[in-house]
Short mmCIF file of C-alpha atoms in Angstrom, two decimals:
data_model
loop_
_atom_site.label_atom_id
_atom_site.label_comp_id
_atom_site.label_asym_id
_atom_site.label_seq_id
_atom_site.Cartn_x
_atom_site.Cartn_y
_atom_site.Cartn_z
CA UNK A 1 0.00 0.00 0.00
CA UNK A 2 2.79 2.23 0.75
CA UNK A 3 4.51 1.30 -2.72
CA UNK A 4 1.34 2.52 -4.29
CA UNK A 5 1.03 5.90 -2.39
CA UNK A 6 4.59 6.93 -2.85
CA UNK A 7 3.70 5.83 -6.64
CA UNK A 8 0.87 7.67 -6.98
CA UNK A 9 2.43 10.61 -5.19
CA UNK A 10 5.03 10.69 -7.46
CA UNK A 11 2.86 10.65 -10.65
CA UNK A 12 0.64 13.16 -9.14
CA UNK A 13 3.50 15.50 -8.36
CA UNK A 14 4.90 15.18 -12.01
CA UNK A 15 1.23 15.97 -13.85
CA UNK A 16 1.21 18.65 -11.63
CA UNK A 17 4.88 20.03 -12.44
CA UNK A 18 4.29 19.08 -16.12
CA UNK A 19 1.08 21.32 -16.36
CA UNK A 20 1.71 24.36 -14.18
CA UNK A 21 -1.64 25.87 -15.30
CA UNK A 22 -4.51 23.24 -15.76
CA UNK A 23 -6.49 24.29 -18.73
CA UNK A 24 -8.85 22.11 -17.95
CA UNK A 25 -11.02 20.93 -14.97
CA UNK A 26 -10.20 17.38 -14.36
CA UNK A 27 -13.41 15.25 -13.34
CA UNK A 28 -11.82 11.98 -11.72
CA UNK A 29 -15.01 9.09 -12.05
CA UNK A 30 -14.84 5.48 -10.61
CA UNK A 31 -18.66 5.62 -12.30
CA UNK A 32 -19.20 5.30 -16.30
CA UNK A 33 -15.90 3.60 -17.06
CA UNK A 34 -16.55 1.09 -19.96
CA UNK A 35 -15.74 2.93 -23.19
CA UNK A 36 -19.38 3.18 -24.49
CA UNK A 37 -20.50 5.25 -21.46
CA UNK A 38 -17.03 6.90 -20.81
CA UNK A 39 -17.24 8.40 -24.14
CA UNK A 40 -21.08 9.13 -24.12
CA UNK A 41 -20.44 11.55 -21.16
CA UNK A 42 -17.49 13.20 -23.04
CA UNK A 43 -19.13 13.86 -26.01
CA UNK A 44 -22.90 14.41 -24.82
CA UNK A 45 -23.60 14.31 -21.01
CA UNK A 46 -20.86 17.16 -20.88
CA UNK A 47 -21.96 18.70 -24.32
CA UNK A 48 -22.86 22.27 -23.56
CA UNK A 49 -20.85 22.80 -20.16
CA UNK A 50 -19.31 26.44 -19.62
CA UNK A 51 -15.75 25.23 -18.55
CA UNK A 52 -13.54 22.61 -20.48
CA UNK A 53 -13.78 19.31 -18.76
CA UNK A 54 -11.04 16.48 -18.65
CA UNK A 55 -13.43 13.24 -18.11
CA UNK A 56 -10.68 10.42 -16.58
CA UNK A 57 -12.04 7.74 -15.23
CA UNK A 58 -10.60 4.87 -12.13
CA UNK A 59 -11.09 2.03 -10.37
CA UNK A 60 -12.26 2.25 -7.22
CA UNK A 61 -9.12 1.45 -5.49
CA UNK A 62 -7.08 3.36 -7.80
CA UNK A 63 -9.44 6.26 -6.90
CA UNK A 64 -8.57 5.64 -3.06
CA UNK A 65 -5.11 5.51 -3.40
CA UNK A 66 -4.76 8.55 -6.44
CA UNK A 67 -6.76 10.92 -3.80
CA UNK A 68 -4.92 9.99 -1.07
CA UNK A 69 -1.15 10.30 -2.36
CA UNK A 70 -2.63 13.93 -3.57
CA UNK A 71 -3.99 14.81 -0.07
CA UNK A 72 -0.58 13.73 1.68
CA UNK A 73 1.51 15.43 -1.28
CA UNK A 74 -0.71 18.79 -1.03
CA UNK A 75 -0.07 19.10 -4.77
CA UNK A 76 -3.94 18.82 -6.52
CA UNK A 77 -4.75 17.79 -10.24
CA UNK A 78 -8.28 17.07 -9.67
CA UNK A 79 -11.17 19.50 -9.34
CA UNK A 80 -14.22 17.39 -9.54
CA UNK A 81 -15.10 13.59 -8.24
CA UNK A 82 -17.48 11.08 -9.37
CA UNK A 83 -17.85 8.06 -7.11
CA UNK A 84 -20.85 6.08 -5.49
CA UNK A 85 -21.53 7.16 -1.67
CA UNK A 86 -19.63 4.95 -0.34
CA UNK A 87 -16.45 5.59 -1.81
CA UNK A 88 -16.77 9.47 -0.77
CA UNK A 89 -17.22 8.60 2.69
CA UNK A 90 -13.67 7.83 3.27
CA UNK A 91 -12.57 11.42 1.95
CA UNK A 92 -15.31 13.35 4.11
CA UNK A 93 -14.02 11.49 7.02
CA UNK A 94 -10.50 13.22 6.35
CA UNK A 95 -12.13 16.51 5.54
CA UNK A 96 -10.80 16.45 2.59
CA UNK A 97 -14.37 17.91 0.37
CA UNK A 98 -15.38 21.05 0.08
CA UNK A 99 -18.97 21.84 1.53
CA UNK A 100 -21.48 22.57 -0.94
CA UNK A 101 -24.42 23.76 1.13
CA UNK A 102 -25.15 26.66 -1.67
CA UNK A 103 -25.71 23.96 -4.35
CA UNK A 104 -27.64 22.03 -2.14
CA UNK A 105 -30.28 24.70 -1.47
CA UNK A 106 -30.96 25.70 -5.62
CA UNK A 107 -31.07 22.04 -6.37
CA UNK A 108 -33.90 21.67 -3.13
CA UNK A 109 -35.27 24.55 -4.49
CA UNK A 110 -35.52 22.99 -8.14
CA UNK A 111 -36.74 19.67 -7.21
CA UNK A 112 -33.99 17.39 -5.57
CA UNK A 113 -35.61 15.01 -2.59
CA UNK A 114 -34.17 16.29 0.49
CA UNK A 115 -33.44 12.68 1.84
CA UNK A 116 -31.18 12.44 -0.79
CA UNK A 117 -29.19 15.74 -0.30
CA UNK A 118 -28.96 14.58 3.36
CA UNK A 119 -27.43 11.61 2.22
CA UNK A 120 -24.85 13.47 0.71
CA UNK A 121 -23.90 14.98 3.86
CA UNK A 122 -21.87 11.72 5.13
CA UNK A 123 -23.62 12.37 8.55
CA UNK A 124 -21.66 15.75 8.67
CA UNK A 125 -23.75 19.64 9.11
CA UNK A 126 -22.63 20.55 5.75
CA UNK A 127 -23.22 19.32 2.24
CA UNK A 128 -20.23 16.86 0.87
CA UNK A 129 -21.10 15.77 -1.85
CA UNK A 130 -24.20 17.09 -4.45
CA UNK A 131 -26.40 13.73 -5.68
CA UNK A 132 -25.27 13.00 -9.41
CA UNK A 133 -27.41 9.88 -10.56
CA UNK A 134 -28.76 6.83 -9.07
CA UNK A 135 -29.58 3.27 -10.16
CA UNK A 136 -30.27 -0.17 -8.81
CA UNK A 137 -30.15 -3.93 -10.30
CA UNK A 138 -33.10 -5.47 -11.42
CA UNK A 139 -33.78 -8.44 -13.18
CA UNK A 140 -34.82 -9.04 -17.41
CA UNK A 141 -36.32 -12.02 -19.34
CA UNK A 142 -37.32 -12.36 -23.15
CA UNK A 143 -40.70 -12.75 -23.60
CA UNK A 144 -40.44 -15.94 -24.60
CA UNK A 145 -39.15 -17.24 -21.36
CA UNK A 146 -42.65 -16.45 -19.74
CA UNK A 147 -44.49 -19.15 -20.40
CA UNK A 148 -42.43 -21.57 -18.69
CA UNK A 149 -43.45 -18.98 -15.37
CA UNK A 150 -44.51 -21.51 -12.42
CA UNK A 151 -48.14 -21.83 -12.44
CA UNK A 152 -49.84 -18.76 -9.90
CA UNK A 153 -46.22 -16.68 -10.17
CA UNK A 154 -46.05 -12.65 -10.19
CA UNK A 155 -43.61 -11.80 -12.49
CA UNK A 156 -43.14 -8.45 -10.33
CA UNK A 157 -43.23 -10.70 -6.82
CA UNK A 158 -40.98 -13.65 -7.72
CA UNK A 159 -39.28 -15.95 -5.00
CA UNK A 160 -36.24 -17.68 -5.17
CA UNK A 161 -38.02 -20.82 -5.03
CA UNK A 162 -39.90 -19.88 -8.11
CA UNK A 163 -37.26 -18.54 -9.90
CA UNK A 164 -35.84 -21.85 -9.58
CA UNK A 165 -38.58 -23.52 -10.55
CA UNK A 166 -38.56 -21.43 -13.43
CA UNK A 167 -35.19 -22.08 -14.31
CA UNK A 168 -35.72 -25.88 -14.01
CA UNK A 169 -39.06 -25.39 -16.74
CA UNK A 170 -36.60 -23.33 -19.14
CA UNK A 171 -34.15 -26.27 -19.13
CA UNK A 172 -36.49 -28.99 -19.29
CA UNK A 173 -37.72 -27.34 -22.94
CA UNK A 174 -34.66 -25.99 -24.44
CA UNK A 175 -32.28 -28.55 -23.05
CA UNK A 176 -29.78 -26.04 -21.57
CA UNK A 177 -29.92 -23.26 -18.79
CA UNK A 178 -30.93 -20.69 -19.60
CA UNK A 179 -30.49 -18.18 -16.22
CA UNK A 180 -27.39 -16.12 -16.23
CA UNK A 181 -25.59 -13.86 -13.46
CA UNK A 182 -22.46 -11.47 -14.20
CA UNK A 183 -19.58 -13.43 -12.41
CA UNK A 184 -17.45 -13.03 -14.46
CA UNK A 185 -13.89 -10.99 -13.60
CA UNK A 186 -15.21 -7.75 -14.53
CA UNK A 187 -18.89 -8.55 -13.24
CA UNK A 188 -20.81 -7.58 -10.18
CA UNK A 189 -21.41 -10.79 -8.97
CA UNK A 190 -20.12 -9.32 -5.51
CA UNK A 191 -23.28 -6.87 -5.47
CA UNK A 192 -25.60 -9.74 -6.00
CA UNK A 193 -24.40 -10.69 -2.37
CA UNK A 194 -24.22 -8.07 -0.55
CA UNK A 195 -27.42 -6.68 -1.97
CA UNK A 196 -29.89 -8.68 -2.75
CA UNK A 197 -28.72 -12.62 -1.72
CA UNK A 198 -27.57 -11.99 2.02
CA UNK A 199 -30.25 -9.28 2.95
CA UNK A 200 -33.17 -11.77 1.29
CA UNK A 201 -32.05 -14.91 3.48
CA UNK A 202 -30.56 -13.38 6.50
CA UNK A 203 -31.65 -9.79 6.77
CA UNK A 204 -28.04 -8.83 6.95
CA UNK A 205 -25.25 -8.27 5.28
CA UNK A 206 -21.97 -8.56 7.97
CA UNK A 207 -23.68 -9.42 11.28
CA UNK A 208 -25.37 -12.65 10.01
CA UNK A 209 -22.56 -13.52 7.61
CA UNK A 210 -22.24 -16.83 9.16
CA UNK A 211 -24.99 -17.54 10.73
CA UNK A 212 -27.56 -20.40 10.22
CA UNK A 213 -30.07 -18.50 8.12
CA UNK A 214 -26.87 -17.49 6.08
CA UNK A 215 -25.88 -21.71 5.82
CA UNK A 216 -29.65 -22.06 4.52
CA UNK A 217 -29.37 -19.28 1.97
CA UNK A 218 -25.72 -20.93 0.65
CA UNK A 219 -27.61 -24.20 0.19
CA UNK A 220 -30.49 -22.56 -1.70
CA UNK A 221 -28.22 -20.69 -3.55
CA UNK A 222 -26.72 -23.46 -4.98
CA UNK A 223 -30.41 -25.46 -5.74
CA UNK A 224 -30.29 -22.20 -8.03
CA UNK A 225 -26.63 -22.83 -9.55
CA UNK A 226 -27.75 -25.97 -11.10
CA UNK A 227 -30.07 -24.14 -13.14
CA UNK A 228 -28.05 -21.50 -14.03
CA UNK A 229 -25.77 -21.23 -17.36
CA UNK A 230 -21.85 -22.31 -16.10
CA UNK A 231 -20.55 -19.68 -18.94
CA UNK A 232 -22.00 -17.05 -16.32
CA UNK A 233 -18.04 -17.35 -14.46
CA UNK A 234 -17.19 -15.85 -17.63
CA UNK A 235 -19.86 -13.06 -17.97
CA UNK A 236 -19.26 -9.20 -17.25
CA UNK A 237 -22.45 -7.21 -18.68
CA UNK A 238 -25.56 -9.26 -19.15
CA UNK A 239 -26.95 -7.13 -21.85
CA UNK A 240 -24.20 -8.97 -24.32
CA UNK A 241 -25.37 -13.08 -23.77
CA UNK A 242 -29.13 -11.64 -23.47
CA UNK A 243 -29.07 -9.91 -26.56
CA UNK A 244 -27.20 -12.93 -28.03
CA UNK A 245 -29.87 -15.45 -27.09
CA UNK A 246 -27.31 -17.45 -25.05
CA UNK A 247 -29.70 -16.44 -21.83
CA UNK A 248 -33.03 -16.34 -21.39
CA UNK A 249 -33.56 -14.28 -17.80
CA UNK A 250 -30.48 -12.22 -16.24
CA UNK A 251 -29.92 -10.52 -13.66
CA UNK A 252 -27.63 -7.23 -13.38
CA UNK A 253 -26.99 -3.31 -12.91
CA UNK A 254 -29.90 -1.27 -15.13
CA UNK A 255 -27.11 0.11 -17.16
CA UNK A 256 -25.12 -3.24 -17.69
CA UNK A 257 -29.07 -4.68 -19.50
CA UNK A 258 -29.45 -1.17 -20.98
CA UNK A 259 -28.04 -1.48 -24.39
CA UNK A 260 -29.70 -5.17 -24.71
CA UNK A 261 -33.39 -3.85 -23.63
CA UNK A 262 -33.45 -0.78 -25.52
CA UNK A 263 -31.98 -2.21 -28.77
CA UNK A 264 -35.35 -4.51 -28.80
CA UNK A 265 -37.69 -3.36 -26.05
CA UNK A 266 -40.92 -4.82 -27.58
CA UNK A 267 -39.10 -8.76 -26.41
CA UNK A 268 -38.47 -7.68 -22.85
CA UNK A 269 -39.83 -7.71 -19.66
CA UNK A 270 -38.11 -6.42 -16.60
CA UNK A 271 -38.96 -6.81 -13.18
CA UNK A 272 -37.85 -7.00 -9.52
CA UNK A 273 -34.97 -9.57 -8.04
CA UNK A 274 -36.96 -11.98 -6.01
CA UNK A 275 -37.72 -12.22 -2.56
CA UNK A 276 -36.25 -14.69 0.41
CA UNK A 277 -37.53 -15.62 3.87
CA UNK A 278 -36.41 -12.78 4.96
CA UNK A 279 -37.82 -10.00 2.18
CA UNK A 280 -37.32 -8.56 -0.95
CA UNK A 281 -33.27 -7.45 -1.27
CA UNK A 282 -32.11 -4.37 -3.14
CA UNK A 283 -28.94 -2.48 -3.13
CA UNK A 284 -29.89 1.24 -4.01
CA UNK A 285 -27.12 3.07 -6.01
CA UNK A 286 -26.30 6.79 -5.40
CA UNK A 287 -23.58 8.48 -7.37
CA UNK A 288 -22.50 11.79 -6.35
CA UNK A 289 -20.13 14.79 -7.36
CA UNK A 290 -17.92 16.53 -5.01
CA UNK A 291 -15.33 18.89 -4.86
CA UNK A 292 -11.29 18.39 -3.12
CA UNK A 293 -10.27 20.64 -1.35
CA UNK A 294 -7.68 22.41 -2.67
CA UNK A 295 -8.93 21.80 -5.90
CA UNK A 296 -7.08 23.60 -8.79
CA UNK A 297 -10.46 24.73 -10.50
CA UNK A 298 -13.19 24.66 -7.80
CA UNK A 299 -14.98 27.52 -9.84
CA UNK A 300 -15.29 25.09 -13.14
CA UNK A 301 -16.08 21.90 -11.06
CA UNK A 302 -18.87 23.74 -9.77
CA UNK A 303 -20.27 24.94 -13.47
CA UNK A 304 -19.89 20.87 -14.04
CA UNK A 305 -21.83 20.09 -10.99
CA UNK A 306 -24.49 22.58 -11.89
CA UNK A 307 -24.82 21.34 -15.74
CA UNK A 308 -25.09 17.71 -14.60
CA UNK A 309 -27.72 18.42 -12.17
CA UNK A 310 -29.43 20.02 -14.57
CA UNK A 311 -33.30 18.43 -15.68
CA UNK A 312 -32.42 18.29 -19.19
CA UNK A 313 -28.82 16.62 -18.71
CA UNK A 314 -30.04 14.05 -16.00
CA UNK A 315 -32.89 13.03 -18.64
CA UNK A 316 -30.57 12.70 -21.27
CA UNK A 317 -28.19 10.92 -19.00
CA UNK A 318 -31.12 8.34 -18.32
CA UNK A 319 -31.30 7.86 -22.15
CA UNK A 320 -27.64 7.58 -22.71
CA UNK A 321 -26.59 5.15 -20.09
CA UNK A 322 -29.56 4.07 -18.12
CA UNK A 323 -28.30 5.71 -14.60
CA UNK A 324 -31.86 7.72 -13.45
CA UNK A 325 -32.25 11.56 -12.45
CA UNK A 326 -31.52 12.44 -8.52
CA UNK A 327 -34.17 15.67 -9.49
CA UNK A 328 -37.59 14.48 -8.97
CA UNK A 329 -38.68 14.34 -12.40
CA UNK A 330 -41.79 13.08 -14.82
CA UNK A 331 -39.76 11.04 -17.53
CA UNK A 332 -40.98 12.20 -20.90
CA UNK A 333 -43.60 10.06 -22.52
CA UNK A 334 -40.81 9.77 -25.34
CA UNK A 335 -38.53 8.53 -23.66
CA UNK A 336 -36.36 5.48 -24.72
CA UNK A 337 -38.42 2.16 -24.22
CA UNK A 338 -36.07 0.42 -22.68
CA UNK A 339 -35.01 3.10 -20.25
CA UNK A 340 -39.10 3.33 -19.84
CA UNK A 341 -38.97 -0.37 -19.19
CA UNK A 342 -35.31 -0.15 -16.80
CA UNK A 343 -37.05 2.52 -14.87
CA UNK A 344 -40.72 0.77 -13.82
CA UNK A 345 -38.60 -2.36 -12.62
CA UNK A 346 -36.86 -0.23 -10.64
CA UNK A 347 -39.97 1.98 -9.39
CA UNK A 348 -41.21 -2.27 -8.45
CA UNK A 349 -38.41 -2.27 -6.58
CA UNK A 350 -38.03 0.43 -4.27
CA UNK A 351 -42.37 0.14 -3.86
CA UNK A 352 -42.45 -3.31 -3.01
CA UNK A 353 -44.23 -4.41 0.64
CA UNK A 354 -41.54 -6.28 1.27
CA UNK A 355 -38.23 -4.18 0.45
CA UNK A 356 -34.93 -4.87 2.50
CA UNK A 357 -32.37 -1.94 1.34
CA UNK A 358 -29.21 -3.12 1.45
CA UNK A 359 -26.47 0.19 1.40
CA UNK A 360 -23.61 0.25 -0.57
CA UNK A 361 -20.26 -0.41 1.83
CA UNK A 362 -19.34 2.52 3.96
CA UNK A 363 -16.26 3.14 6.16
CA UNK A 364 -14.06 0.73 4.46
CA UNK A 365 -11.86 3.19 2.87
CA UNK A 366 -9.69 1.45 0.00
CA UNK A 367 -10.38 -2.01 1.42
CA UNK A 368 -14.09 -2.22 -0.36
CA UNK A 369 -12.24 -4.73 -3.21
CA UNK A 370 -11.26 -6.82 -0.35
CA UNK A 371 -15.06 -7.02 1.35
CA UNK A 372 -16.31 -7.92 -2.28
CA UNK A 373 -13.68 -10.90 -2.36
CA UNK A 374 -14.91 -12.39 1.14
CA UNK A 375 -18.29 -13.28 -0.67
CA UNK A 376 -16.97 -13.96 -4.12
CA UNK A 377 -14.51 -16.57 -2.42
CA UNK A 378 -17.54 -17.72 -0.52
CA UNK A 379 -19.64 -18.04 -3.91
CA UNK A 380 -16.05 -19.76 -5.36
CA UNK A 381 -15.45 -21.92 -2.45
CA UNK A 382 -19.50 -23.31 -2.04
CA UNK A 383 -21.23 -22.83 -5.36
CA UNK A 384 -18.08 -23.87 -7.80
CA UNK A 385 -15.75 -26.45 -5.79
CA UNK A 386 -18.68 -27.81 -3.69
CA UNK A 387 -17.04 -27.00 -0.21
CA UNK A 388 -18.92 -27.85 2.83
CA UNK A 389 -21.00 -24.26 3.86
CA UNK A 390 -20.22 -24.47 7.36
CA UNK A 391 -16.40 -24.79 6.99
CA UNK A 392 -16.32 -21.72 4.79
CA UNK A 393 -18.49 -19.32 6.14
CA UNK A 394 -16.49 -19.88 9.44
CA UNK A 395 -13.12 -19.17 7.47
CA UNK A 396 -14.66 -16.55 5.39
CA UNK A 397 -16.14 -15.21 8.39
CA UNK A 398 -12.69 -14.49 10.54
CA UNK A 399 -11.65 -12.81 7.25
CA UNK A 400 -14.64 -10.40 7.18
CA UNK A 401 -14.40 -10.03 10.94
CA UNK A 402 -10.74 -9.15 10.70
CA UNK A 403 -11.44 -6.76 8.17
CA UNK A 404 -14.49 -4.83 9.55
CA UNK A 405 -11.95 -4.61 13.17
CA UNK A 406 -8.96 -3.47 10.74
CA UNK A 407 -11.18 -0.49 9.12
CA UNK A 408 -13.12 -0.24 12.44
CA UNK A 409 -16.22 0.23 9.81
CA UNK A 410 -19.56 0.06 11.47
CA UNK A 411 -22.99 -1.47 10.41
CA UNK A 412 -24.77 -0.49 7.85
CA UNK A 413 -28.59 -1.11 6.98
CA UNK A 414 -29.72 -3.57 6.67
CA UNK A 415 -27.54 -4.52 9.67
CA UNK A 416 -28.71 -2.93 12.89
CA UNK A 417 -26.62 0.07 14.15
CA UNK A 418 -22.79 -1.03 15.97
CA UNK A 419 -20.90 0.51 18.47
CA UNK A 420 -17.51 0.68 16.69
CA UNK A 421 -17.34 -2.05 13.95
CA UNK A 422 -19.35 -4.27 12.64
CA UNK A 423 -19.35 -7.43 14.27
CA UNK A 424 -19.56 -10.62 12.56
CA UNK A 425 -22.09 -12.94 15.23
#
């Protein structure tokens, strides 16, 4: 870790040597990375813009460690962030963000929910970070795969027993799976978990990470496995072996099924993940936009902020790569179909009687890669090499222990409030 921060210092320092007058304002994103989105924001999303904008995008832990070497060096190249709430929590805890309380009152005033704003206070008195876009993951089936539904299901009210069910139907007619998750390397596989899997069976994410409702969920999970594709290991964006026919019903990110649905929206339906004993998982996802202090160009980041908060960019930003507005908007009756589709799973979702919201990780800092690999070496470990559930969920589990005590990161909902960190019962 030290290798990396000296590294990053030192490239940091150079940029900021090498350009002793930024010409541009340099917007630093861990969100909108693959290439299609990346350049959609470059050369529409930030269309229009009064200041010239340098879109780079990172990896989340690249993004810890690049805004951490410039904090310790003092020497700034960035003047905006984009990164999901819980990635910005680690640099309000170091006061390292400007406060934008005078953005946060015009964008109340023009139609932003006010429990999002406070969100974007990090449980500070001033604004940290302004609410960019949001999304969830939801779940999307050709048409054709409905009439193999169990008999009496609710498309928008599945259960994981039905969903197997369903999956078993599917493969009884066409011979093959035909269910497909994004586990591959590049997938999110790891939010599936956290967001939707552990909250549904244990009603937790950390605190009942080994527990017995946990060891029940692990076993159901893998009644599911057996009916889903094995090329899923190999599967990053669902949208690409849906729209290829290799898949019949996926699950994934609303901008990961985007380009699939809206391409042919007419032979889609998308709906809700489904429910366990314990409720109806979801992982809401809130992007925001903040400013470093000591930011080189604090006056254009804030003309960027202001643009992308803007009614008519947040639409077209819902068009363009399926992430929806943080104003409270009416989505034009022209909008895309499949974005129109993308959004009323996700209105399902967030409306259903039995909702568990599971948060994005906070307080891990740069360690959020190694959190995601305690359940995807849990998935590895049960689902793929068949190891008994109790053996690793207690391994797993002194790793996740051990790394909630080494951040000292506390609960998080679903989990109930913790005095200091989470604890793994």
């Amino acid at each position: 870790m030290k290798r990396l921060l000296s590294l990053a210092v030192f490239a940091s320092t150079a940029l900021a040597l090498a350009t002793p007058a930024l010409a541009q304002t340099v917007f630093l994103s861990t969100q909108l990375r693959p290439i299609e989105e990346a350049t959609a924001v470059r050369q529409e999303i930030l269309n229009g813009v009064d200041a010239k904008v340098d879109y780079v995008v990172e990896e989340p832990p690249q993004f810890a460690v690049r805004m951490e070497a410039e904090r310790q060096a003092g020497k700034h190249t960035i003047s905006l962030v984009g990164a999901l709430h819980g990635e910005l929590s680690p640099l309000a805890d170091k006061n390292s963000l400007e406060p934008l309380d005078d953005l946060a009152k015009t964008l109340a005033a023009n139609g932003m929910p006010q429990s999002l704003l406070d969100l974007g206070k990090l449980g500070k008195s001033t604004q940290q970070y302004i609410p960019w876009m949001q999304a969830t993951y939801v779940m999307a089936a050709h048409k054709d795969a409905l009439q193999y539904l169990p008999e009496g299901a609710d498309i928008n009210a599945l259960t994981y027993d039905q969903l197997i069910a369903w999956g078993k139907k599917m493969e009884e007619a066409t011979g093959q799976p035909q269910i497909g998750f994004p586990a591959g390397p590049k997938g999110l596989m790891a939010r599936f978990f956290e967001g939707y899997f552990y909250p549904s069976f244990t009603g937790g994410v950390v605190r009942t990470f080994r527990n017995a409702d946990a060891a029940a969920g692990w076993e159901k999970f893998k009644e599911l496995w057996t009916v889903v594709t094995p090329t899923s290991t190999n599967y990053d964006f669902m949208q690409e072996p849906l729209a290829a026919g290799e898949v019949m019903v996926a699950w994934d990110h609303v901008a990961r099924l985007k380009n699939a649905i809206s391409a042919s929206p007419d032979d889609y339906v998308v709906f809700p993940a489904p429910a366990g004993p314990k409720g109806r998982g979801y992982m809401p996802v809130v992007a925001g936009l903040a400013i470093p202090k000591g930011a080189p160009d604090a006056a254009g980041a804030t003309k960027v902020i202001e643009h992308l908060a803007a009614q008519d960019t947040q639409l077209l930003t819902a068009q363009l790569v399926g992430f929806f507005p943080t104003l409270n908007v009416q989505l034009p009756e022209d909008l895309d179909k499949g974005v129109a589709l993308l959004a009323g799973a996700v209105t399902a979702t967030q409306s259903a009687k039995d909702a568990v919201i599971s948060l994005l990780p906070v307080g891990l800092g740069d360690k959020g890669g190694e959190f995601n690999k305690v359940y995807m070496d849990s998935f590895q470990r049960i689902v793929l090499r068949n190891e008994p559930v109790a053996d690793v969920l207690k391994s797993q589990g002194e790793t996740m222990a051990k790394l909630m005590a080494d951040t000292k990161a506390p609960c998080w909902a679903p989990d109930a409030k913790s005095d200091g960190p989470c604890p793994v019962e």
